[in-house]
């Protein structure tokens, strides 16, 4: 019986056939199980002789099944490895990753472009004083920008003004309406020549498809000797061509008014209509888009910062970073910039590895 069962086990061609051998020998109705049941009916002398023989048969069969099973499983694994191959040169699946917000991307692009032109990046507080935000910039008390419906004033400043204890130069009383106060702080703390850009968040009481109460702005300032409007025009042309990465950019300068510059000019960029959409650029524009304001720094602003306007001249410019992002990357509504919708961010966001560089095309 031992030889017969071990021969059947060794001849099993697969795991299913081996399982059939196991059931036939060791199952509830198996041959060896039936033999084990007969031990109870034997006399002690018979059990002493037959017991070891039956147990020996059981162990031999069980060991034979285990060995054969291991052999069959190993053969099945070898066959599977031979038929299934893994190409280690294939790229791994991309792990979930966040994206860079378009505003942050454009800020990096601006910093890269103006660094190539010799500009440093300057920063300042978002909570400002009346003097830094308005007075030093030649904005009079009666100017509409100082009205409550245009500027976010802090209760601390309102109470101090009502009590007559407010100091225009030191009382932080409002959320800055532009990044121009950074220009003032730079001129007060740094001797000319000065070349800076001041990107950052600003706040105004306004909200629609192209305006939000909080938005981003970048301003530029140059203070040196012999600065003219021609320097301003060249700087802006170089910047716009580098930012939109096109050489066929056409700019138009229009006279305007800003309290802190004289003369003041609005800068329009030409656009062409392609498939029903406005695209910045084109030697023969179909129309014009206003993108920034600029001008020569007003004498009173230079004087307010302790400099001699007869010795030092300069130009300044400012534009909305959000507006630049909309023009460059084809967005038509400003409000989703601040909604935090993950679908919008995935669609318009940038890879963290997509760092603006001169070699990649961003720069002068």
Coordinates of C-alpha atoms in Angstrom, one line a residue:
X1 CA 0.0 0.0 0.0
X2 CA 2.9 2.4 0.8
X3 CA 4.6 1.8 -2.5
X4 CA 1.3 2.1 -4.4
X5 CA 0.4 5.5 -2.8
X6 CA 3.9 7.0 -3.0
X7 CA 4.1 6.0 -6.7
X8 CA 0.7 7.7 -7.3
X9 CA 1.9 10.8 -5.5
X10 CA 5.1 11.0 -7.4
X11 CA 3.2 10.6 -10.7
X12 CA 0.8 13.5 -9.9
X13 CA 1.2 15.9 -12.8
X14 CA -0.4 18.9 -11.1
X15 CA -1.7 20.3 -7.8
X16 CA -5.3 19.1 -8.6
X17 CA -4.1 15.5 -9.2
X18 CA -2.0 15.7 -6.0
X19 CA -5.1 16.9 -4.1
X20 CA -7.0 13.9 -5.4
X21 CA -4.3 11.6 -4.0
X22 CA -4.5 13.3 -0.7
X23 CA -8.2 12.9 -0.4
X24 CA -8.0 9.2 -1.5
X25 CA -5.5 8.4 1.2
X26 CA -6.1 10.9 4.0
X27 CA -9.5 12.3 3.5
X28 CA -12.5 11.5 5.7
X29 CA -13.3 8.5 3.6
X30 CA -9.6 7.8 2.7
X31 CA -7.9 4.5 2.8
X32 CA -5.5 5.4 5.6
X33 CA -8.2 7.1 7.6
X34 CA -10.2 3.8 7.4
X35 CA -7.2 1.9 8.7
X36 CA -6.8 4.3 11.6
X37 CA -10.4 3.7 12.6
X38 CA -9.8 -0.1 12.9
X39 CA -7.3 0.4 15.7
X40 CA -10.1 0.8 18.2
X41 CA -11.4 -2.7 17.5
X42 CA -8.1 -4.4 17.8
X43 CA -6.7 -6.2 20.9
X44 CA -3.8 -4.5 22.7
X45 CA -1.4 -7.0 21.2
X46 CA -2.7 -6.4 17.7
X47 CA -2.7 -2.6 18.2
X48 CA 0.9 -2.9 19.3
X49 CA 1.9 -4.5 16.0
X50 CA -0.5 -2.7 13.6
X51 CA -0.4 0.8 15.1
X52 CA 3.2 1.7 14.2
X53 CA 2.7 0.3 10.7
X54 CA -0.4 2.4 10.0
X55 CA 1.1 5.6 11.6
X56 CA 4.3 5.0 9.6
X57 CA 2.2 4.7 6.4
X58 CA 0.3 7.9 7.3
X59 CA 3.5 9.9 7.9
X60 CA 5.2 8.6 4.7
X61 CA 2.2 9.6 2.6
X62 CA 1.8 13.0 4.3
X63 CA 5.5 13.7 3.8
X64 CA 5.4 12.5 0.2
X65 CA 2.4 14.8 -0.5
X66 CA 4.2 17.8 1.1
X67 CA 7.4 17.2 -0.9
X68 CA 5.5 16.8 -4.2
X69 CA 3.4 19.9 -3.5
X70 CA 6.5 21.9 -3.0
X71 CA 8.0 20.6 -6.2
X72 CA 4.9 21.4 -8.2
X73 CA 4.5 24.9 -6.8
X74 CA 8.2 25.6 -7.6
X75 CA 7.7 24.4 -11.1
X76 CA 4.6 26.5 -11.5
X77 CA 6.4 29.6 -10.3
X78 CA 9.4 29.0 -12.6
X79 CA 7.0 28.7 -15.5
X80 CA 5.2 31.9 -14.5
X81 CA 8.5 33.8 -14.2
X82 CA 9.5 32.5 -17.6
X83 CA 6.3 33.7 -19.2
X84 CA 5.8 37.0 -17.3
X85 CA 8.5 39.6 -17.7
X86 CA 8.9 43.0 -16.0
X87 CA 10.5 45.8 -18.0
X88 CA 12.6 47.7 -15.5
X89 CA 13.2 50.4 -18.1
X90 CA 9.6 51.6 -18.1
X91 CA 8.9 54.8 -16.1
X92 CA 7.2 54.4 -12.8
X93 CA 3.6 55.6 -12.3
X94 CA 3.6 59.2 -11.3
X95 CA 2.8 59.8 -7.7
X96 CA 0.1 62.3 -6.8
X97 CA 1.7 65.8 -6.7
X98 CA 0.5 69.4 -6.2
X99 CA 0.9 72.2 -8.7
X100 CA 2.4 75.7 -8.6
X101 CA -0.3 78.4 -8.7
X102 CA -0.2 80.5 -11.8
X103 CA 0.4 83.7 -9.7
X104 CA 3.4 82.1 -8.0
X105 CA 4.7 81.0 -11.4
X106 CA 4.3 84.4 -12.9
X107 CA 6.1 86.0 -9.9
X108 CA 9.0 83.6 -10.5
X109 CA 9.0 84.5 -14.2
X110 CA 9.1 88.3 -13.3
X111 CA 11.9 87.8 -10.8
X112 CA 13.9 85.9 -13.4
X113 CA 13.4 88.5 -16.2
X114 CA 14.2 91.6 -14.1
X115 CA 17.1 89.9 -12.4
X116 CA 18.6 89.6 -15.9
X117 CA 18.1 93.4 -16.2
X118 CA 19.9 94.1 -13.0
X119 CA 16.8 94.5 -10.7
X120 CA 16.7 93.3 -7.1
X121 CA 13.4 92.1 -5.4
X122 CA 12.2 94.2 -2.5
X123 CA 9.4 93.5 0.0
X124 CA 7.5 95.4 2.6
X125 CA 4.6 95.1 5.1
X126 CA 1.1 94.5 3.8
X127 CA -0.3 96.6 6.7
X128 CA 0.8 100.2 6.1
X129 CA 0.7 103.7 7.3
X130 CA -1.1 106.6 5.6
X131 CA 2.2 108.3 4.9
X132 CA 3.9 105.4 3.2
X133 CA 0.8 104.4 1.2
X134 CA -0.5 107.9 0.3
X135 CA 1.2 111.0 1.5
X136 CA 4.8 110.2 0.5
X137 CA 3.4 109.2 -3.0
X138 CA 1.9 112.7 -3.5
X139 CA -1.6 111.4 -3.0
X140 CA -3.6 114.3 -1.4
X141 CA -6.2 113.9 1.4
X142 CA -9.0 114.5 -1.0
X143 CA -8.0 111.8 -3.5
X144 CA -10.7 109.1 -4.1
X145 CA -8.2 106.3 -3.3
X146 CA -8.3 107.4 0.3
X147 CA -12.1 107.0 0.6
X148 CA -13.5 104.2 2.7
X149 CA -15.1 102.6 -0.3
X150 CA -11.8 102.1 -2.0
X151 CA -9.4 101.3 0.9
X152 CA -9.6 98.8 3.8
X153 CA -8.9 100.8 6.9
X154 CA -8.1 99.1 10.2
X155 CA -10.1 99.9 13.3
X156 CA -7.0 100.7 15.3
X157 CA -6.1 103.5 12.8
X158 CA -9.7 104.7 12.7
X159 CA -9.9 105.0 16.5
X160 CA -6.5 106.7 16.6
X161 CA -7.5 109.3 14.0
X162 CA -10.8 109.9 15.8
X163 CA -9.0 110.4 19.1
X164 CA -6.4 112.7 17.5
X165 CA -3.5 110.4 18.4
X166 CA -2.7 109.0 15.0
X167 CA 0.7 109.7 13.6
X168 CA 0.5 109.5 9.8
X169 CA 4.1 108.2 9.5
X170 CA 4.0 105.5 12.2
X171 CA 0.4 104.4 12.8
X172 CA -0.3 101.3 10.8
X173 CA -3.9 102.0 9.8
X174 CA -4.7 100.3 6.4
X175 CA -4.1 97.4 4.1
X176 CA -1.8 98.6 1.4
X177 CA -3.6 99.5 -1.9
X178 CA -0.4 99.0 -4.0
X179 CA 3.2 97.9 -3.5
X180 CA 4.4 101.5 -4.0
X181 CA 5.1 101.8 -0.3
X182 CA 7.9 99.4 -0.8
X183 CA 9.4 101.9 -3.2
X184 CA 9.2 104.6 -0.5
X185 CA 10.8 102.3 2.1
X186 CA 13.6 101.4 -0.3
X187 CA 14.4 105.0 -1.1
X188 CA 14.4 105.8 2.6
X189 CA 16.7 102.9 3.6
X190 CA 19.0 102.7 0.5
X191 CA 21.1 105.2 -1.3
X192 CA 20.8 105.6 -5.1
X193 CA 21.3 104.2 -7.6
X194 CA 18.3 101.9 -7.1
X195 CA 16.8 99.2 -9.3
X196 CA 14.1 97.1 -7.7
X197 CA 10.9 95.3 -8.4
X198 CA 8.3 94.9 -5.6
X199 CA 5.9 92.0 -6.1
X200 CA 3.3 91.2 -3.5
X201 CA -0.3 91.1 -2.3
X202 CA -2.4 94.3 -2.3
X203 CA -6.0 95.1 -1.2
X204 CA -8.8 97.2 -2.5
X205 CA -12.5 97.2 -2.0
X206 CA -13.5 95.9 -5.4
X207 CA -14.9 92.6 -6.8
X208 CA -16.0 91.5 -10.3
X209 CA -14.7 89.2 -13.1
X210 CA -11.5 91.2 -13.4
X211 CA -11.1 92.6 -9.9
X212 CA -10.9 91.0 -6.4
X213 CA -10.5 92.5 -2.9
X214 CA -7.1 90.9 -2.7
X215 CA -4.9 90.8 -5.7
X216 CA -1.2 90.7 -6.7
X217 CA 0.9 93.5 -8.1
X218 CA 4.4 94.1 -9.2
X219 CA 6.0 97.5 -9.3
X220 CA 9.4 98.6 -10.6
X221 CA 11.5 101.5 -9.6
X222 CA 14.8 103.0 -11.0
X223 CA 16.5 105.9 -9.3
X224 CA 19.7 107.2 -10.8
X225 CA 21.2 110.2 -12.6
X226 CA 20.2 111.1 -16.1
X227 CA 17.2 108.7 -16.2
X228 CA 14.8 109.6 -19.1
X229 CA 11.5 108.4 -20.5
X230 CA 13.5 106.5 -23.1
X231 CA 15.0 104.3 -20.4
X232 CA 11.5 103.5 -19.2
X233 CA 10.3 102.6 -22.7
X234 CA 13.2 100.3 -23.4
X235 CA 12.8 98.5 -20.1
X236 CA 9.1 97.9 -20.6
X237 CA 9.6 96.7 -24.2
X238 CA 12.3 94.3 -23.1
X239 CA 10.2 93.0 -20.2
X240 CA 7.0 92.5 -22.2
X241 CA 8.8 90.7 -25.0
X242 CA 10.6 88.4 -22.6
X243 CA 7.5 87.7 -20.6
X244 CA 5.3 86.8 -23.5
X245 CA 8.3 85.2 -25.3
X246 CA 7.6 86.9 -28.6
X247 CA 9.6 89.4 -30.6
X248 CA 6.7 90.8 -32.5
X249 CA 5.3 92.7 -29.5
X250 CA 4.1 96.2 -30.2
X251 CA 3.6 98.7 -27.3
X252 CA 1.6 101.9 -27.3
X253 CA 2.3 104.7 -24.7
X254 CA -0.7 107.0 -23.9
X255 CA -0.5 110.1 -21.6
X256 CA -2.2 109.5 -18.3
X257 CA -2.3 110.8 -14.7
X258 CA -0.9 109.3 -11.5
X259 CA -0.1 111.5 -8.5
X260 CA 3.3 109.9 -8.0
X261 CA 4.6 110.2 -11.6
X262 CA 5.0 113.1 -14.0
X263 CA 4.8 112.7 -16.9
X264 CA 2.6 109.6 -16.6
X265 CA 1.9 107.0 -19.3
X266 CA -0.4 104.0 -19.7
X267 CA 1.1 101.1 -21.6
X268 CA -1.0 99.2 -24.1
X269 CA 0.1 96.0 -25.8
X270 CA -1.1 95.0 -29.3
X271 CA -3.1 91.8 -29.7
X272 CA -4.3 89.7 -32.7
X273 CA -7.4 87.6 -32.8
X274 CA -6.7 83.9 -33.4
X275 CA -9.6 81.5 -33.6
X276 CA -11.8 83.9 -31.8
X277 CA -9.4 84.6 -28.9
X278 CA -7.2 87.5 -28.2
X279 CA -3.5 86.6 -28.4
X280 CA -0.8 89.1 -27.3
X281 CA 1.6 89.9 -30.1
X282 CA 1.5 90.5 -33.8
X283 CA 3.3 93.1 -36.0
X284 CA -0.1 94.5 -37.1
X285 CA -2.4 94.5 -34.0
X286 CA -6.1 94.0 -34.3
X287 CA -6.5 95.9 -31.0
X288 CA -4.9 97.1 -27.8
X289 CA -5.0 95.9 -24.2
X290 CA -3.9 98.1 -21.3
X291 CA -1.4 96.2 -19.2
X292 CA 0.3 98.7 -16.9
X293 CA 0.8 102.2 -15.7
X294 CA 4.1 104.0 -15.5
X295 CA 5.9 107.3 -15.6
X296 CA 8.8 109.4 -14.3
X297 CA 8.9 109.6 -10.5
X298 CA 7.4 112.8 -9.3
X299 CA 9.7 115.4 -7.8
X300 CA 7.6 115.5 -4.6
X301 CA 8.1 111.7 -4.1
X302 CA 11.8 112.0 -4.5
X303 CA 11.9 115.0 -2.0
X304 CA 9.7 113.1 0.5
X305 CA 12.4 110.4 0.6
X306 CA 15.1 112.9 1.4
X307 CA 16.7 113.0 -2.1
X308 CA 17.4 116.0 -4.3
X309 CA 15.2 115.8 -7.4
X310 CA 17.6 118.0 -9.4
X311 CA 20.3 115.4 -8.9
X312 CA 18.3 112.1 -8.9
X313 CA 15.6 111.1 -11.4
X314 CA 13.8 107.9 -12.0
X315 CA 10.9 106.0 -13.4
X316 CA 8.4 103.6 -11.9
X317 CA 5.8 101.2 -13.3
X318 CA 3.2 98.8 -11.9
X319 CA 0.9 96.1 -13.2
X320 CA -1.3 93.4 -11.9
X321 CA 0.3 90.0 -11.7
X322 CA -3.1 88.3 -12.0
X323 CA -3.8 90.2 -15.1
X324 CA -0.5 89.2 -16.7
X325 CA -1.2 85.6 -15.9
X326 CA -4.7 85.8 -17.5
X327 CA -3.2 87.3 -20.7
X328 CA -0.4 84.9 -21.0
X329 CA -2.2 81.6 -20.1
X330 CA -5.6 82.2 -21.5
X331 CA -7.8 82.8 -18.4
X332 CA -10.9 84.9 -18.7
X333 CA -12.1 85.3 -15.1
X334 CA -10.0 86.5 -12.1
X335 CA -12.2 85.0 -9.4
X336 CA -11.1 81.3 -9.8
X337 CA -7.6 82.4 -8.9
X338 CA -8.8 82.6 -5.2
X339 CA -11.5 79.9 -5.1
X340 CA -9.1 77.1 -4.3
X341 CA -10.9 74.7 -6.7
X342 CA -8.5 71.7 -7.1
X343 CA -9.7 71.1 -10.7
X344 CA -8.8 74.6 -11.8
X345 CA -5.5 74.4 -10.1
X346 CA -4.7 71.0 -11.8
X347 CA -5.7 72.5 -15.2
X348 CA -3.8 75.8 -14.9
X349 CA -1.1 74.9 -12.4
X350 CA 2.5 74.2 -13.1
X351 CA 4.8 71.4 -12.2
X352 CA 7.1 72.1 -9.2
X353 CA 10.0 71.2 -11.6
X354 CA 8.9 73.8 -14.1
X355 CA 11.1 76.6 -12.7
X356 CA 11.4 79.6 -15.0
X357 CA 15.0 80.0 -16.3
X358 CA 16.6 82.1 -19.0
X359 CA 17.6 79.0 -20.9
X360 CA 14.0 77.9 -21.0
X361 CA 13.0 81.0 -22.8
X362 CA 11.9 83.3 -19.9
X363 CA 14.1 86.3 -19.7
X364 CA 15.7 89.1 -21.7

